mmCIF file of C-alpha atoms and ligand atoms in Angstrom:
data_model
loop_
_atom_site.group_PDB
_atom_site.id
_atom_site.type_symbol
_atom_site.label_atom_id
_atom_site.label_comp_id
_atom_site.label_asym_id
_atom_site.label_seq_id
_atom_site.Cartn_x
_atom_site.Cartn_y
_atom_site.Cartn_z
ATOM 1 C CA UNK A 1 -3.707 9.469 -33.180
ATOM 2 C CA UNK A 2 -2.256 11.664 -30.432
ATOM 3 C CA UNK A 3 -1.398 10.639 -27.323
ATOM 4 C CA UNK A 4 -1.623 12.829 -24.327
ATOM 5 C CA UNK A 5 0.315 12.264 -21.716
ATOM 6 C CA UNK A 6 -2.027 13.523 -17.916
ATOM 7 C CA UNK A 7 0.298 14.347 -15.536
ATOM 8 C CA UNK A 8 -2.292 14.130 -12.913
ATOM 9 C CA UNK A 9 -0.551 10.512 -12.444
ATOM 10 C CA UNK A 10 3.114 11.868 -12.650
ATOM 11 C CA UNK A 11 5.316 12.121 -9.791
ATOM 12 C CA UNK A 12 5.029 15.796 -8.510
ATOM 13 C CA UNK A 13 8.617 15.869 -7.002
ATOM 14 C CA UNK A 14 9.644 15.379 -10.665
ATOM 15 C CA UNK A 15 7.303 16.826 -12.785
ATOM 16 C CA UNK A 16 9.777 18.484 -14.980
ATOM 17 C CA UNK A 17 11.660 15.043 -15.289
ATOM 18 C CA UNK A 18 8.347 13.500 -16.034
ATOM 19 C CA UNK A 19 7.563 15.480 -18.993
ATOM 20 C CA UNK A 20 10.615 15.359 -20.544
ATOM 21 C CA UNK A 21 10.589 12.011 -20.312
ATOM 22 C CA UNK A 22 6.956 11.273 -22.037
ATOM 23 C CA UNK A 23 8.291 14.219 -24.901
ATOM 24 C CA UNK A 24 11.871 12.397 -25.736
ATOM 25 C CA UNK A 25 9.766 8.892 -26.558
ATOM 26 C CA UNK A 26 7.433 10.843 -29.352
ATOM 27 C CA UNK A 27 4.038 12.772 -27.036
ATOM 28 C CA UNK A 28 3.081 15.595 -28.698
ATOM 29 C CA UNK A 29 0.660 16.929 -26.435
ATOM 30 C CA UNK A 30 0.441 17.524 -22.666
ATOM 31 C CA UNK A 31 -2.785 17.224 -20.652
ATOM 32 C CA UNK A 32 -3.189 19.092 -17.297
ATOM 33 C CA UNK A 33 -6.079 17.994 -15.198
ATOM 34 C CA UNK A 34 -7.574 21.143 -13.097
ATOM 35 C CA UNK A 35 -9.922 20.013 -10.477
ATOM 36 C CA UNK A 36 -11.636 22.098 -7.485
ATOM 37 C CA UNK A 37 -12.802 19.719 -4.989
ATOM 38 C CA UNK A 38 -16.726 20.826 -6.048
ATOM 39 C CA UNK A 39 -17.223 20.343 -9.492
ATOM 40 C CA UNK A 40 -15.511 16.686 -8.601
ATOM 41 C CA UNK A 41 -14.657 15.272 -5.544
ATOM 42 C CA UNK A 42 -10.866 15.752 -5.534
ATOM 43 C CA UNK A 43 -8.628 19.077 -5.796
ATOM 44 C CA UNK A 44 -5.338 18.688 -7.828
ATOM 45 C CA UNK A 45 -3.272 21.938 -8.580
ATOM 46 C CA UNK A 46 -3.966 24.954 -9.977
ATOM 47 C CA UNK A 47 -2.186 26.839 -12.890
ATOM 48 C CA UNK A 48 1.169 27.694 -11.169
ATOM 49 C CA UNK A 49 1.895 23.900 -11.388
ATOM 50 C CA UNK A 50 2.082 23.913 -15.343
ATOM 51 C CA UNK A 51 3.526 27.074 -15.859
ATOM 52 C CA UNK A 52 6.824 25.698 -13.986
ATOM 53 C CA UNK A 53 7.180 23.553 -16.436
ATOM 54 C CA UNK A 54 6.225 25.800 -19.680
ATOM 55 C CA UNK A 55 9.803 27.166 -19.985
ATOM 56 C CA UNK A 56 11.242 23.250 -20.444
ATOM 57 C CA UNK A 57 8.737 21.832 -22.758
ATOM 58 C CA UNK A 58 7.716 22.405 -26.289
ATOM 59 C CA UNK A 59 4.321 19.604 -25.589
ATOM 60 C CA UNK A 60 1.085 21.103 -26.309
ATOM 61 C CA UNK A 61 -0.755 22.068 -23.564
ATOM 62 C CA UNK A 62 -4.500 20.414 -23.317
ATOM 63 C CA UNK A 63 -5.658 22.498 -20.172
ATOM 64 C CA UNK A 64 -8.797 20.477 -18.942
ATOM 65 C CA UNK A 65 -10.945 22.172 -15.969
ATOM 66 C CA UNK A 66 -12.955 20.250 -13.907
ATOM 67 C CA UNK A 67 -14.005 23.181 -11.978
ATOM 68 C CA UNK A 68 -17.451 25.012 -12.082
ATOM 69 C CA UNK A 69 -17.729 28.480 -13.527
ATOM 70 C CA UNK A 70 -14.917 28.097 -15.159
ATOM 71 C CA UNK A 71 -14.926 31.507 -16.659
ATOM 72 C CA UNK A 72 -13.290 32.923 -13.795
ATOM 73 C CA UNK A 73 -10.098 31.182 -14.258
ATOM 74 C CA UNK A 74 -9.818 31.051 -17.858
ATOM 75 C CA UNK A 75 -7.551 33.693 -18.100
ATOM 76 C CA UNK A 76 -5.362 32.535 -15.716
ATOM 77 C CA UNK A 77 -5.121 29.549 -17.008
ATOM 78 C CA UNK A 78 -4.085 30.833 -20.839
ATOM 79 C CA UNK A 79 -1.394 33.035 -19.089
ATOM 80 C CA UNK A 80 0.584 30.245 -17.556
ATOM 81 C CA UNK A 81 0.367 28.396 -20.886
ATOM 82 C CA UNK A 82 -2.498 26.467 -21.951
ATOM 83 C CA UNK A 83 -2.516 26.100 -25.851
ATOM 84 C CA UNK A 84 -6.363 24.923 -25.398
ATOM 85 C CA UNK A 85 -8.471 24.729 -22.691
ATOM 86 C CA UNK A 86 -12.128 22.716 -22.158
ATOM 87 C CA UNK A 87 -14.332 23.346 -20.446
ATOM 88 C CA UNK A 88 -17.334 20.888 -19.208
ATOM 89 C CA UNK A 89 -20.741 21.535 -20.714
ATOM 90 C CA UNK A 90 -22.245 20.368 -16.796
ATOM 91 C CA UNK A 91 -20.038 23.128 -14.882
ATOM 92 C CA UNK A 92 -21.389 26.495 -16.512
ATOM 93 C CA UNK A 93 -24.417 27.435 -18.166
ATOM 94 C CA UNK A 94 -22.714 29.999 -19.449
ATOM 95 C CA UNK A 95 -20.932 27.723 -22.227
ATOM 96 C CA UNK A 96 -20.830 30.028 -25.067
ATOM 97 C CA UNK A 97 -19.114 33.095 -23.321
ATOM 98 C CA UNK A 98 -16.785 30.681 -22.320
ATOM 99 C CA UNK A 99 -15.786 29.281 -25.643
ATOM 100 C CA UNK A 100 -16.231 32.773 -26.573
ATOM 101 C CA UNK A 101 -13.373 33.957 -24.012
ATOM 102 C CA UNK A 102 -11.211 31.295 -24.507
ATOM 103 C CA UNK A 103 -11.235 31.748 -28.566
ATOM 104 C CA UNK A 104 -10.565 35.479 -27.477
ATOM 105 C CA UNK A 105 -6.425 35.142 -26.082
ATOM 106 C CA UNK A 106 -6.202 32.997 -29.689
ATOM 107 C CA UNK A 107 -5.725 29.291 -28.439
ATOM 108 C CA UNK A 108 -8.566 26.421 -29.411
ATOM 109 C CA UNK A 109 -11.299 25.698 -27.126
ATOM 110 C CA UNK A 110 -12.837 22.123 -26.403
ATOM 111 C CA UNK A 111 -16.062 20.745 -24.995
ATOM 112 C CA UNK A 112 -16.091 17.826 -22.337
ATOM 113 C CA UNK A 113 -18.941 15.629 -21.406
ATOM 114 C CA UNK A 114 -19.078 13.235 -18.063
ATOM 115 C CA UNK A 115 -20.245 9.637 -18.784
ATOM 116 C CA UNK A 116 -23.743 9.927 -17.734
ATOM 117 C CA UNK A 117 -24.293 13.176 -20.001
ATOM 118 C CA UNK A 118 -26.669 13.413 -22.836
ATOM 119 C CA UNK A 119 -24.321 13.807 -26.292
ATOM 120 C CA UNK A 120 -27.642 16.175 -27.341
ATOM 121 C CA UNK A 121 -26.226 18.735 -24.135
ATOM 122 C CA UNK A 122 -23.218 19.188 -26.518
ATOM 123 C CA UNK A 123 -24.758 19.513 -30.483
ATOM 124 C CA UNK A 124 -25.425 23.189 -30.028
ATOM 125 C CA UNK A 125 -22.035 23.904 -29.434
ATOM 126 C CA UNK A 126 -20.058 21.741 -31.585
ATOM 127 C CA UNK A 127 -19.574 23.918 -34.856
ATOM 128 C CA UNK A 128 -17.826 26.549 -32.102
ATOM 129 C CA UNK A 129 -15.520 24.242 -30.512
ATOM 130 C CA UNK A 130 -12.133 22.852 -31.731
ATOM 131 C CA UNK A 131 -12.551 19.517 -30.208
ATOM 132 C CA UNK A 132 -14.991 17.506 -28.085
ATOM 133 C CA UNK A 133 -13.770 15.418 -24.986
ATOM 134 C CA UNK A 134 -15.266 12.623 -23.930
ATOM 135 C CA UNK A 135 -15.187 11.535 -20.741
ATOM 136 C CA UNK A 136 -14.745 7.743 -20.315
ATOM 137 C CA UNK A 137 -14.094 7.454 -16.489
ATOM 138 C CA UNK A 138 -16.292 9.465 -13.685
ATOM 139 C CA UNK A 139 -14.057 12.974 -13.584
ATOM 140 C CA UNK A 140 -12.157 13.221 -10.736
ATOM 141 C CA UNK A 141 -9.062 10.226 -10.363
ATOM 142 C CA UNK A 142 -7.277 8.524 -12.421
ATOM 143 C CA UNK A 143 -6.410 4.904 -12.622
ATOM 144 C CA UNK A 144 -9.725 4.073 -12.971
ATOM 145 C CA UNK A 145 -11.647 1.585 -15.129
ATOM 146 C CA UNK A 146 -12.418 2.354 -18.663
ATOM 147 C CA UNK A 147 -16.755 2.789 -18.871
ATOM 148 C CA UNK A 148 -17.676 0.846 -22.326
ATOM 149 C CA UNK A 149 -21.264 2.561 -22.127
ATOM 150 C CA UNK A 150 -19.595 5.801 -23.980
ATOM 151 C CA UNK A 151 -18.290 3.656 -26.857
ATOM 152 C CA UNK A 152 -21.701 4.903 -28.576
ATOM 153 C CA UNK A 153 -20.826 8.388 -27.867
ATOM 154 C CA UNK A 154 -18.099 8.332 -29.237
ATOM 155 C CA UNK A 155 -18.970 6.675 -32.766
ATOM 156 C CA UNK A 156 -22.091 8.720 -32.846
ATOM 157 C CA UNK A 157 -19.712 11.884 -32.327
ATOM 158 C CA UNK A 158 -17.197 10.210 -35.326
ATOM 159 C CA UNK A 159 -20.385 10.055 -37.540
ATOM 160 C CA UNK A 160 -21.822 12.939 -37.173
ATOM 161 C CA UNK A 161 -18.898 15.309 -37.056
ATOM 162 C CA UNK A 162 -16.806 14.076 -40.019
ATOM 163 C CA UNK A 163 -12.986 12.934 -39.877
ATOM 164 C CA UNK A 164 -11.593 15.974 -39.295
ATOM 165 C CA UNK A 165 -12.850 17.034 -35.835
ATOM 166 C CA UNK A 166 -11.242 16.078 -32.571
ATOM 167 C CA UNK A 167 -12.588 13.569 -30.552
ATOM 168 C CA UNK A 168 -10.833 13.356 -27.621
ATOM 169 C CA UNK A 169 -11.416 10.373 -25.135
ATOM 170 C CA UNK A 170 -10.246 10.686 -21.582
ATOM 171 C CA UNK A 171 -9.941 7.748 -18.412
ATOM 172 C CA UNK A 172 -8.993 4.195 -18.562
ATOM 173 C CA UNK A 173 -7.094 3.843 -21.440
ATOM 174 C CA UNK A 174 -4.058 1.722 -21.598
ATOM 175 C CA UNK A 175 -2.164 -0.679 -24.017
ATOM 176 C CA UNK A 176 -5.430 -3.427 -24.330
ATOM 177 C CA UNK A 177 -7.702 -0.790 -25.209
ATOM 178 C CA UNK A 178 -6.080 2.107 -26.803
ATOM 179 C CA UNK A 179 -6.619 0.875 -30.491
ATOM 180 C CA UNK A 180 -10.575 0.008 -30.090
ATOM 181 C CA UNK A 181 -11.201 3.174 -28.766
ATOM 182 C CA UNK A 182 -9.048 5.038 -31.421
ATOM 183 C CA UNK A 183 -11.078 2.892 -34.086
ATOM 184 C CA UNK A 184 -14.645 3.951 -32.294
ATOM 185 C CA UNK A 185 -13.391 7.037 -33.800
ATOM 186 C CA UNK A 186 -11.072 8.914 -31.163
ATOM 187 C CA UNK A 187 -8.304 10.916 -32.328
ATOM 188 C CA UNK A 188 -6.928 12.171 -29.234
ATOM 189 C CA UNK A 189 -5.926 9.830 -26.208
ATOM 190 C CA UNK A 190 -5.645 10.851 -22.658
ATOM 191 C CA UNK A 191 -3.614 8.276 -20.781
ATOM 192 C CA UNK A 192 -1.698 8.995 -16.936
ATOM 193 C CA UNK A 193 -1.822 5.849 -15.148
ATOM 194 C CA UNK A 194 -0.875 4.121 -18.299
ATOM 195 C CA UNK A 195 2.270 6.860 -19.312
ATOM 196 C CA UNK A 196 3.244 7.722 -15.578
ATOM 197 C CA UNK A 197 4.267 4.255 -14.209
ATOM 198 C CA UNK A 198 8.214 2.543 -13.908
ATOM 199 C CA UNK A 199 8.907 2.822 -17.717
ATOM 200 C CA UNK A 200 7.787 6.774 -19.164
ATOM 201 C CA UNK A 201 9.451 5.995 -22.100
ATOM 202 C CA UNK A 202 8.431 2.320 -22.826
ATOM 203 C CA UNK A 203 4.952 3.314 -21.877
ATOM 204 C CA UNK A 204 4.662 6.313 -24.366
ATOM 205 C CA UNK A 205 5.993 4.904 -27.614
ATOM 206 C CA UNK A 206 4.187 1.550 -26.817
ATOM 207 C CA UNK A 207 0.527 3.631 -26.343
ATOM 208 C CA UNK A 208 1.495 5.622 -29.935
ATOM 209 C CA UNK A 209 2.554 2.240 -31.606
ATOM 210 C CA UNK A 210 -0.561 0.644 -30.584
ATOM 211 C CA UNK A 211 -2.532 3.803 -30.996
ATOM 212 C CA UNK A 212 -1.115 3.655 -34.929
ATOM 213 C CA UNK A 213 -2.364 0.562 -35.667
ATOM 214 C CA UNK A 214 1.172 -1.212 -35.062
ATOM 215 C CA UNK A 215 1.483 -4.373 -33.059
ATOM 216 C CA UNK A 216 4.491 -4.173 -29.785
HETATM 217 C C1 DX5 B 1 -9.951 12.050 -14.653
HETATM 218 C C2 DX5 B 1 -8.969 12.838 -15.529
HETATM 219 C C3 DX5 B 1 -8.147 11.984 -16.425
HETATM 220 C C4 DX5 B 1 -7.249 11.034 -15.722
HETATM 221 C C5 DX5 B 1 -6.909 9.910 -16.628
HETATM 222 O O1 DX5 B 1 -10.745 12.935 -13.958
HETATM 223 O O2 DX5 B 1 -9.675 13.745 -16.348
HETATM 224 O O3 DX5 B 1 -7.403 12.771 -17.335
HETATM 225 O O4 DX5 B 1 -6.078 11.621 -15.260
HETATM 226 O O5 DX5 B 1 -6.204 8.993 -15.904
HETATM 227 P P1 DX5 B 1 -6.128 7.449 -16.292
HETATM 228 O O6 DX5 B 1 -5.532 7.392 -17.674
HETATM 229 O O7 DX5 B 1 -5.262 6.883 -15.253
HETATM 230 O O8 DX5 B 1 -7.532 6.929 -16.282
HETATM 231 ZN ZN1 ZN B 2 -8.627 14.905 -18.116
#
């Protein structure tokens, strides 16, 4: 299991801090929420937020867009340091030029699908994709509560894509949770209201324990 850290719920002021903090207690991986304000309801930052950080941090960077037509920002988004970027399969219906152009600056692509999506809207796509996100909150906030309805997804994804793809599952996962959804058949957790809280630190190494299969 890998845990990634979304600094959508860090504390701007100290983003630097932040990160650093999540890395020293064991996250490998760093995920960046991008949102517009069309393709959701709520604007976050754009790429200049990240790359301040890129310098400090050796994290992997799990660039997630939540903007439509993303292929206009794609490059962008590699040059201030994403090591993958995914794009969702509702925001573009140009999908496979975007996979395409993301594969193209040599950094792994991934697919995401909102709650209410078909899993069928993703199948054509899969074998050209390095990992799969599935969306288990309505895009757009975080702290918000964990939507069992894509449990099924996320099996049927497990099943029909073999161990060694990425599932990644993304919104309302914390310590309860965490090791059902990793046994549905996630590999990859998103987690920022549960990481950025009081105790970065605590928080991290308790979600990776758990995440393991290891009791706190
Ligand atoms: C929601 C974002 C999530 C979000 C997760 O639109 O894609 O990554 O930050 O936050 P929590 O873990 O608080 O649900
Ligand atoms: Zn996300």
């Amino acid at each position: 299991m890998i845990l990634a850290p979304s600094i959508l719920s860090a504390d701007f002021s100290k983003l630097g801090e932040c990160v650093e903090r999540t890395e020293r207690a064991g996250a490998k991986w760093l995920h960046i929420d991008v949102m517009d304000g069309i393709f959701v309801p709520n604007i976050s930052f754009g790429a200049c937020v990240y790359k301040s950080v890129r310098n400090q941090s050796k994290l992997f960077f799990d660039v997630h867009l939540m903007i439509t037509e993303p292929q206009r920002y794609i490059e962008e988004f590699v040059k201030a340091g994403a090591d993958s970027v995914t794009v969702h399969v509702e925001a573009t219906e140009k999908i496979a030029e975007c996979i395409e152009l993301i594969h193209s600056f040599g950094i792994k692509a991934g697919l995401a699908l909102n709650p209410e999506t078909d899993v069928e809207k993703i199948m054509p796509y899969v074998n050209d994709v390095d990992m799969i996100l599935v969306m288990s909150v309505h895009p757009g906030y975080g702290g918000q509560k964990y939507i069992e309805d894509v449990n099924e997804k996320i099996s049927f994804l497990r099943e029909k894509l073999g161990n060694d793809f990425n599932i990644e599952v993304d919104g309302g996962v914390n310590s309860e949770n965490i090791r059902k959804v990793c046994d549905l058949g996630a590999n990859i957790i998103v987690a920022g209201s549960a990481v950025f809280n009081d105790d970065i630190e605590g928080s991290t190494r308790e979600l990776i324990k758990i995440g393991n299969g290891g009791n706190i």
